[in-house]
Amino acid sequence: MSVAMVGAEPRPVRIEAHVGRPSETFSLVGLPDTSVREAKQRVKAAILSSGQEFPHRQITVNLSPADLPKAGSDYDLPIALGVLAAAKVIPSPGRMIVAGELSLDGSVRRSRWAIGAALLASERGWPCLVADADASTAARVPGARVFAIESLAEAASVVSGSSPRVATPKVEEATVDDVDLSDVRGQPSARRALEIAAAGGHHLLMIGSPGCGKTMLARRLPTILPPLEPDEAVEVACLWASADRIKPFTTRPPFRAPHHSASLAAVIGGGNPHPQPGEVSLAHGGVLFLDELGEFPPHLLNALRQPLEEGNVAIARRGRSVTFPARAQVVAASNPCPCGFQGDRVVSCKCSPTEVARYRRRLSGPFLDRFDLRLPMSAPDPDLLLGPAGEASEVVRTRVLEARRIQLERFSKTNSALSRSQLDRISYEGSALDLIAAAVRKGFLTGRGADRVRRVARTIADLQTAELVEEVHVAEAVHYRGSM
Amino acid sequence: MIGPRQVELPTFLAGVPGLPEELWVIGSMPSRVGVAIVGTRRSTSYGEGVARALGRVVAMAGWPVISGLARGIDGVAHQACVDAEEPGWAVLGSGLDIVYPRQNQPLAQRLIGRGGGLISEYAPGTPPAPFRFPARNRIIAAFSAVVVVVEAAVTGGALITARLALELGRDVLAVPGDIDRQVSEGCNLLIRDGAHPVLGPEDLIETLTFLMGDPPRPGSKPARSMDENLDRALHRSNRPVGEALADLTRSQLGL
């Protein structure tokens, strides 16, 4: 058996080989594309280079299910083993997952889908054969039994019963980040909002003049997020593999920052005949940063809404549809107006009111409703910039982790995902509700805004491990309502 | 909205030259001479913060706050009255059925709702036009014993209001600003030419007391400190950020 990726999901592909009457034909069926069809030449050369006889018979290899299109060079090794087994050179490999490209000299090259193969193997409780170079990473898939293979000859002897080299999971090196939250100085309110966003998984919108540090702040969000759970990390690795991206297997949440000129397919996902995940999926489990939100075309923001709500993207192609996970935390940054200086302490704004109104309109509507936290930012005070460094990411992350733990215990989800009925089940200090009522009465909050405040207030309380949501938590949450 | 009605000039305006005999009003008329807070439409957050703080203390001291309902400084001064739950008055350069700029329509409603009003010399249906604004500014000056200019370029309506005020014998105060900023030039120029500088909300109340006598409502709540850079204030307060932000919300809500 080998593996095909459908979306980011590994599917088993059964390799069947048949050796018939004497002939020199070698046919490959089961919707192979050109890269798979060329396996014939590689397999033949690799078998000969390994010192085996290549059967001078009619060879038919079927990749099943026959209606699933196959692509890539990862079928080389399983096809070669199938041919050898059909020629009775080795016993039938049977229940194992094999993936790897063959070199003409018989050595096994890296496979794009090693992670997918290991995932599939662990689900079925079978062993998994991958190239040496992939083995230690693939072995990190929880429950996977991974055998490292150097060459076709070694694979053949493993199938024949010699003891395999069992790969040990690579221990992740402690990631040394080039960015840290301690770099953010003199912006205590922004640091605080980032911590709340991390703790509750809330989407965050920052509004401020150019150069006030919006991008700097966003880049530091992954450093205070909880690390990915092992199965999440596998999912992320599969996604990246299906996008043909090289990324070391890591538990660090990804950070993606598509430019506002990116195409719909690049952001949401697409492509024919093999759909690829878009940026929103590559950010799965991590942060999707949309800088200059007002410059993104409205249709793109609308298209982002559904994936962010459902946590996945479904891409329909003729006859089938693939689904990529897309559970990303969105951080967006925007200037307050086209010239960027409205509300600045020093520079006055040069935009006409109609320009500002048009700009604001692009920033409003249903997409903006997804942002629980709206943070007005101003350029850091020069005096504070030279002051002492702020708390390091590691310290903040400890608090975030504790707050997340409390949330998962309560409703098995982050506060950002709480439904209205769940919000209603949260207990408040009496004066906390009074404050929300007062804010609504005075026109500070809309009904929808009040829901956002309740979610954020719950996260603030969780950061302090407080049982009840207190008045002080709600009052702080109202500050992040945004006045746009 | 109850439609505009025509009323005679209030008694404290008797003898002011160049005013029409009757004015159009929605809401009320100020019962005493007030304080104008005016400035540029292209305000910075510095000017807006100052206008907000000044508008608040003046309104809470009981003096009518008068302005022109324009974008920028004028609107912020009006908003400060509304936020302090005090009445404020706006003088328009158009018929009262046409609020210009239109974005300030809700603000106009709230001014009326808090017991203040809209005032104009133009009959309903008169559209706003540039040549009508100086006349509007003259009425602003007439209704005010003191005109406070918060932020103004050299070529702005606010400086016209200041000049008209001086012609009417009103006092002009100006908020100093950075010398290299266009929207501060007008104010700094006024100070050079003899306008008294405003150094803060408390200082303004002191000056107004000297010029106009004791405030109608002495000993009202102590003035709130000026808006300043939020992060600087948070840093200085030396308290947990969350608590300090919660305090800010409470004070904005007037709790």
XYZ file of N, CA, C and O in Angstrom, chain B residues 23-133:
444
model
N -33.446 84.959 15.597
C -32.634 83.800 15.226
C -33.533 82.580 15.166
O -34.556 82.507 15.848
N -33.131 81.628 14.311
C -33.831 80.350 14.262
C -33.215 79.413 15.299
O -32.003 79.360 15.450
N -34.060 78.674 15.982
C -33.571 77.794 17.062
C -34.296 76.454 17.011
O -35.493 76.400 16.730
N -33.553 75.390 17.267
C -34.162 74.105 17.645
C -33.618 73.794 19.022
O -32.416 73.915 19.258
N -34.467 73.359 19.941
C -34.021 73.133 21.311
C -34.109 74.441 22.067
O -35.027 75.231 21.856
N -33.106 74.698 22.921
C -33.181 75.887 23.760
C -32.187 76.941 23.289
O -31.395 76.718 22.389
N -32.277 78.112 23.929
C -31.267 79.157 23.770
C -30.433 79.153 25.041
O -30.956 78.866 26.117
N -29.139 79.485 24.955
C -28.384 79.582 26.208
C -28.977 80.688 27.090
O -29.464 81.703 26.590
N -28.933 80.453 28.417
C -29.550 81.415 29.323
C -28.548 82.483 29.743
O -28.905 83.452 30.396
N -27.327 82.308 29.424
C -26.310 83.292 29.781
C -25.221 83.256 28.715
O -25.180 82.337 27.894
N -24.335 84.226 28.782
C -23.249 84.277 27.821
C -22.287 83.117 28.107
O -22.092 82.734 29.262
N -21.744 82.525 27.048
C -20.995 81.283 27.223
C -19.542 81.369 26.825
O -18.950 82.445 26.763
N -18.966 80.194 26.558
C -17.565 80.072 26.163
C -17.525 79.304 24.844
O -18.096 78.220 24.746
N -16.873 79.888 23.850
C -16.755 79.185 22.577
C -15.476 78.361 22.561
O -14.432 78.822 23.025
N -15.585 77.139 22.077
C -14.388 76.314 21.872
C -14.369 75.953 20.399
O -15.249 75.241 19.913
N -13.401 76.489 19.676
C -13.381 76.311 18.227
C -11.982 75.905 17.776
O -11.013 76.024 18.519
N -11.912 75.429 16.537
C -10.611 75.047 15.995
C -10.747 74.425 14.629
O -11.826 74.418 14.033
N -9.640 73.874 14.164
C -9.556 73.381 12.795
C -10.401 72.128 12.589
O -10.696 71.397 13.530
N -10.751 71.893 11.324
C -11.413 70.634 10.990
C -10.386 69.523 10.853
O -10.678 68.363 11.006
N -9.127 69.932 10.525
C -8.069 68.925 10.340
C -7.319 68.747 11.653
O -6.114 69.011 11.745
N -8.010 68.299 12.668
C -7.411 68.239 13.993
C -6.473 67.048 14.122
O -6.588 66.074 13.397
N -5.535 67.139 15.051
C -4.718 65.986 15.423
C -5.308 65.435 16.713
O -6.162 66.068 17.341
N -4.838 64.262 17.126
C -5.393 63.696 18.354
C -4.991 64.542 19.561
O -5.675 64.564 20.570
N -3.889 65.282 19.428
C -3.504 66.203 20.495
C -4.600 67.259 20.674
O -5.140 67.457 21.764
N -4.948 67.904 19.566
C -5.977 68.943 19.636
C -7.307 68.385 20.099
O -8.015 69.008 20.902
N -7.641 67.193 19.609
C -8.921 66.601 20.001
C -8.942 66.281 21.493
O -9.942 66.507 22.177
N -7.813 65.761 22.002
C -7.737 65.456 23.426
C -7.919 66.721 24.257
O -8.645 66.739 25.261
N -7.265 67.797 23.826
C -7.367 69.061 24.552
C -8.803 69.586 24.480
O -9.397 69.978 25.493
N -9.371 69.570 23.281
C -10.735 70.086 23.116
C -11.709 69.311 23.994
O -12.621 69.877 24.597
N -11.509 67.998 24.070
C -12.391 67.157 24.871
C -12.292 67.553 26.353
O -13.302 67.761 27.030
N -11.040 67.702 26.824
C -10.844 68.022 28.238
C -11.398 69.410 28.566
O -12.059 69.608 29.585
N -11.141 70.386 27.671
C -11.593 71.745 27.937
C -13.118 71.821 27.872
O -13.765 72.439 28.728
N -13.693 71.186 26.849
C -15.149 71.211 26.705
C -15.817 70.646 27.943
O -16.819 71.177 28.441
N -15.224 69.583 28.455
C -15.812 68.920 29.609
C -15.812 69.834 30.841
O -16.842 70.007 31.491
N -14.645 70.433 31.147
C -14.589 71.229 32.378
C -15.461 72.484 32.276
O -16.100 72.871 33.253
N -15.475 73.083 31.103
C -16.285 74.292 30.956
C -17.766 73.944 31.114
O -18.511 74.624 31.832
N -18.178 72.855 30.462
C -19.585 72.459 30.555
C -19.951 72.118 31.985
O -21.026 72.483 32.479
N -19.039 71.424 32.677
C -19.364 71.013 34.034
C -19.352 72.189 35.005
O -19.988 72.138 36.052
N -18.617 73.242 34.648
C -18.633 74.431 35.500
C -19.929 75.216 35.301
O -20.211 76.150 36.035
N -20.700 74.847 34.283
C -22.010 75.458 34.116
C -22.081 76.542 33.060
O -23.143 77.109 32.835
N -20.957 76.842 32.411
C -20.997 77.835 31.329
C -21.475 77.156 30.054
O -21.058 76.031 29.754
N -22.313 77.833 29.283
C -22.705 77.246 27.999
C -21.484 77.096 27.085
O -20.688 78.033 26.979
N -21.338 75.922 26.487
C -20.256 75.713 25.521
C -20.831 75.918 24.126
O -21.820 75.293 23.748
N -20.220 76.836 23.383
C -20.716 77.190 22.054
C -19.681 76.760 21.025
O -18.480 76.951 21.246
N -20.115 76.178 19.920
C -19.179 75.896 18.836
C -19.957 75.787 17.535
O -21.156 76.074 17.505
N -19.252 75.355 16.472
C -19.854 75.448 15.149
C -20.249 74.132 14.512
O -20.571 74.100 13.334
N -20.197 73.029 15.258
C -20.609 71.715 14.772
C -19.831 71.271 13.533
O -20.269 70.419 12.780
N -18.644 71.850 13.328
C -17.837 71.408 12.188
C -17.135 70.120 12.574
O -17.158 69.693 13.723
N -16.514 69.496 11.578
C -15.658 68.353 11.872
C -14.501 68.818 12.738
O -14.228 69.999 12.847
N -13.766 67.863 13.318
C -12.557 68.214 14.055
C -12.883 68.798 15.409
O -13.748 68.300 16.123
N -12.192 69.890 15.755
C -12.241 70.441 17.107
C -13.675 70.769 17.539
O -14.095 70.433 18.641
N -14.449 71.417 16.665
C -15.811 71.821 17.036
C -16.621 70.615 17.501
O -17.231 70.622 18.570
N -16.595 69.582 16.676
C -17.387 68.393 16.987
C -16.948 67.759 18.289
O -17.780 67.305 19.084
N -15.626 67.722 18.519
C -15.123 67.096 19.745
C -15.587 67.891 20.967
O -15.972 67.314 21.986
N -15.556 69.231 20.863
C -15.992 70.059 21.992
C -17.468 69.791 22.299
O -17.856 69.656 23.463
N -18.279 69.684 21.233
C -19.698 69.362 21.442
C -19.853 67.994 22.091
O -20.629 67.808 23.025
N -19.084 67.040 21.557
C -19.189 65.669 22.072
C -18.834 65.642 23.562
O -19.439 64.901 24.340
N -17.858 66.460 23.969
C -17.453 66.490 25.372
C -18.625 66.933 26.252
O -18.822 66.414 27.350
N -19.421 67.893 25.776
C -20.606 68.339 26.518
C -21.585 67.183 26.658
O -22.102 66.908 27.741
N -21.831 66.517 25.527
C -22.785 65.411 25.535
C -22.316 64.336 26.518
O -23.091 63.833 27.328
N -21.003 64.009 26.453
C -20.467 62.976 27.332
C -20.570 63.381 28.798
O -20.716 62.528 29.673
N -20.443 64.669 29.077
C -20.536 65.138 30.462
C -21.994 65.336 30.873
O -22.278 65.780 31.979
N -22.907 65.005 29.961
C -24.342 65.156 30.195
C -24.708 66.587 30.540
O -25.508 66.860 31.439
N -24.078 67.505 29.821
C -24.371 68.919 29.993
C -24.888 69.442 28.656
O -24.559 68.899 27.598
N -25.678 70.525 28.675
C -26.145 71.070 27.404
C -25.022 71.800 26.661
O -24.070 72.284 27.275
N -25.125 71.847 25.347
C -24.168 72.589 24.528
C -24.918 73.178 23.350
O -26.001 72.707 23.001
N -24.363 74.211 22.728
C -25.074 74.887 21.636
C -24.208 74.950 20.386
O -23.005 75.226 20.479
N -24.827 74.694 19.257
C -24.112 74.738 17.990
C -24.726 75.821 17.116
O -25.947 75.896 16.983
N -23.879 76.639 16.531
C -24.356 77.665 15.618
C -24.025 77.208 14.199
O -22.865 76.906 13.901
N -25.047 77.130 13.353
C -24.850 76.603 12.003
C -24.830 77.719 10.964
O -25.412 78.780 11.170
N -24.171 77.420 9.846
C -24.131 78.375 8.741
C -25.123 78.001 7.655
O -24.924 78.317 6.493
N -26.179 77.296 8.030
C -27.198 76.884 7.062
C -28.530 76.880 7.785
O -28.584 77.123 8.988
N -29.621 76.585 7.049
C -30.903 76.404 7.701
C -30.812 75.218 8.654
O -30.036 74.285 8.434
N -31.630 75.269 9.728
C -31.459 74.254 10.773
C -31.955 72.877 10.343
O -31.716 71.891 11.022
N -32.666 72.808 9.201
C -33.088 71.499 8.717
C -31.969 70.814 7.948
O -32.086 69.667 7.558
N -30.856 71.540 7.721
C -29.730 70.953 6.989
C -28.514 70.977 7.916
O -27.910 72.033 8.110
N -28.194 69.842 8.514
C -27.013 69.818 9.369
C -25.821 69.484 8.492
O -25.812 68.488 7.779
N -24.850 70.383 8.518
C -23.644 70.159 7.723
C -22.445 70.197 8.659
O -22.339 71.125 9.453
N -21.521 69.272 8.638
C -21.521 68.051 7.816
C -22.546 67.035 8.322
O -22.844 67.018 9.501
N -23.030 66.235 7.375
C -24.112 65.329 7.696
C -23.731 64.316 8.778
O -24.575 63.869 9.534
N -22.420 63.951 8.850
C -22.014 62.959 9.855
C -22.319 63.448 11.265
O -22.393 62.675 12.198
N -22.434 64.778 11.446
C -22.660 65.297 12.789
C -24.137 65.402 13.144
O -24.487 65.912 14.203
N -24.994 64.882 12.254
C -26.429 64.890 12.530
C -26.770 64.223 13.881
O -27.476 64.807 14.698
N -26.221 63.004 14.153
C -26.542 62.380 15.440
C -26.065 63.229 16.615
O -26.743 63.323 17.647
N -24.894 63.853 16.439
C -24.355 64.701 17.503
C -25.301 65.872 17.757
O -25.583 66.234 18.908
N -25.825 66.449 16.677
C -26.760 67.563 16.816
C -27.985 67.128 17.622
O -28.449 67.841 18.517
N -28.481 65.927 17.307
C -29.638 65.402 18.042
C -29.346 65.281 19.528
O -30.170 65.601 20.378
N -28.120 64.796 19.827
C -27.776 64.590 21.236
C -27.633 65.924 21.954
O -27.965 66.027 23.132
N -27.112 66.939 21.263
C -27.009 68.269 21.883
C -28.395 68.736 22.311
O -28.594 69.226 23.427
N -29.360 68.549 21.387
C -30.721 68.977 21.699
C -31.270 68.139 22.852
O -31.871 68.655 23.798
N -30.982 66.824 22.796
C -31.487 65.916 23.821
C -30.976 66.253 25.210
O -31.646 65.999 26.214
N -29.773 66.811 25.288
C -29.189 67.136 26.602
C -29.619 68.524 27.072
O -29.043 69.072 27.989
N -30.542 69.148 26.358
C -31.015 70.446 26.818
C -30.361 71.618 26.118
O -30.629 72.766 26.441
N -29.488 71.341 25.170
C -28.841 72.409 24.414
C -29.658 72.738 23.182
O -30.872 72.506 23.149
N -29.000 73.244 22.138
C -29.774 73.574 20.963
C -28.927 73.907 19.758
O -27.703 73.998 19.837
N -29.625 74.079 18.623
C -28.996 74.517 17.378
C -29.502 75.921 17.071
O -30.694 76.213 17.228
N -28.594 76.775 16.623
C -28.938 78.173 16.392
C -28.478 78.558 14.992
O -27.411 78.127 14.549
N -29.300 79.364 14.292
C -28.865 79.861 12.995
C -29.609 81.147 12.667
O -30.719 81.372 13.136
N -28.969 81.994 11.856
C -29.700 83.176 11.413
C -30.426 82.896 10.109
O -31.162 83.733 9.611
N -30.206 81.696 9.531
C -30.774 81.404 8.214
C -32.064 80.619 8.343
O -32.191 79.740 9.189
N -32.981 80.926 7.464
C -34.272 80.255 7.467
C -34.082 78.811 7.019
O -33.132 78.497 6.305
N -34.985 77.937 7.444
C -34.905 76.537 7.020
C -34.834 76.450 5.506
O -35.462 77.237 4.796
N -34.051 75.533 4.997
C -33.908 75.341 3.572
C -32.697 76.047 2.995
O -32.319 75.788 1.860
N -32.058 76.934 3.785
C -30.871 77.616 3.278
C -29.707 76.626 3.259
O -29.364 76.063 4.292
N -29.104 76.393 2.085
C -27.988 75.437 2.053
C -26.721 76.056 2.635
O -26.583 77.286 2.655
N -25.800 75.222 3.109
C -24.532 75.772 3.606
C -23.726 76.314 2.431
O -23.798 75.779 1.339
N -23.012 77.403 2.642
C -22.164 77.954 1.589
C -21.008 78.659 2.275
O -21.169 79.206 3.372
N -19.845 78.639 1.618
C -18.652 79.199 2.271
C -18.863 80.627 2.774
O -18.410 80.962 3.868
N -19.590 81.440 1.982
C -19.688 82.850 2.399
C -20.567 83.020 3.629
O -20.583 84.082 4.242
N -21.320 81.991 4.004
C -22.178 82.124 5.184
C -21.430 81.826 6.478
O -21.892 82.160 7.557
N -20.257 81.190 6.376
C -19.606 80.763 7.613
C -19.049 81.913 8.445
O -19.181 81.897 9.665
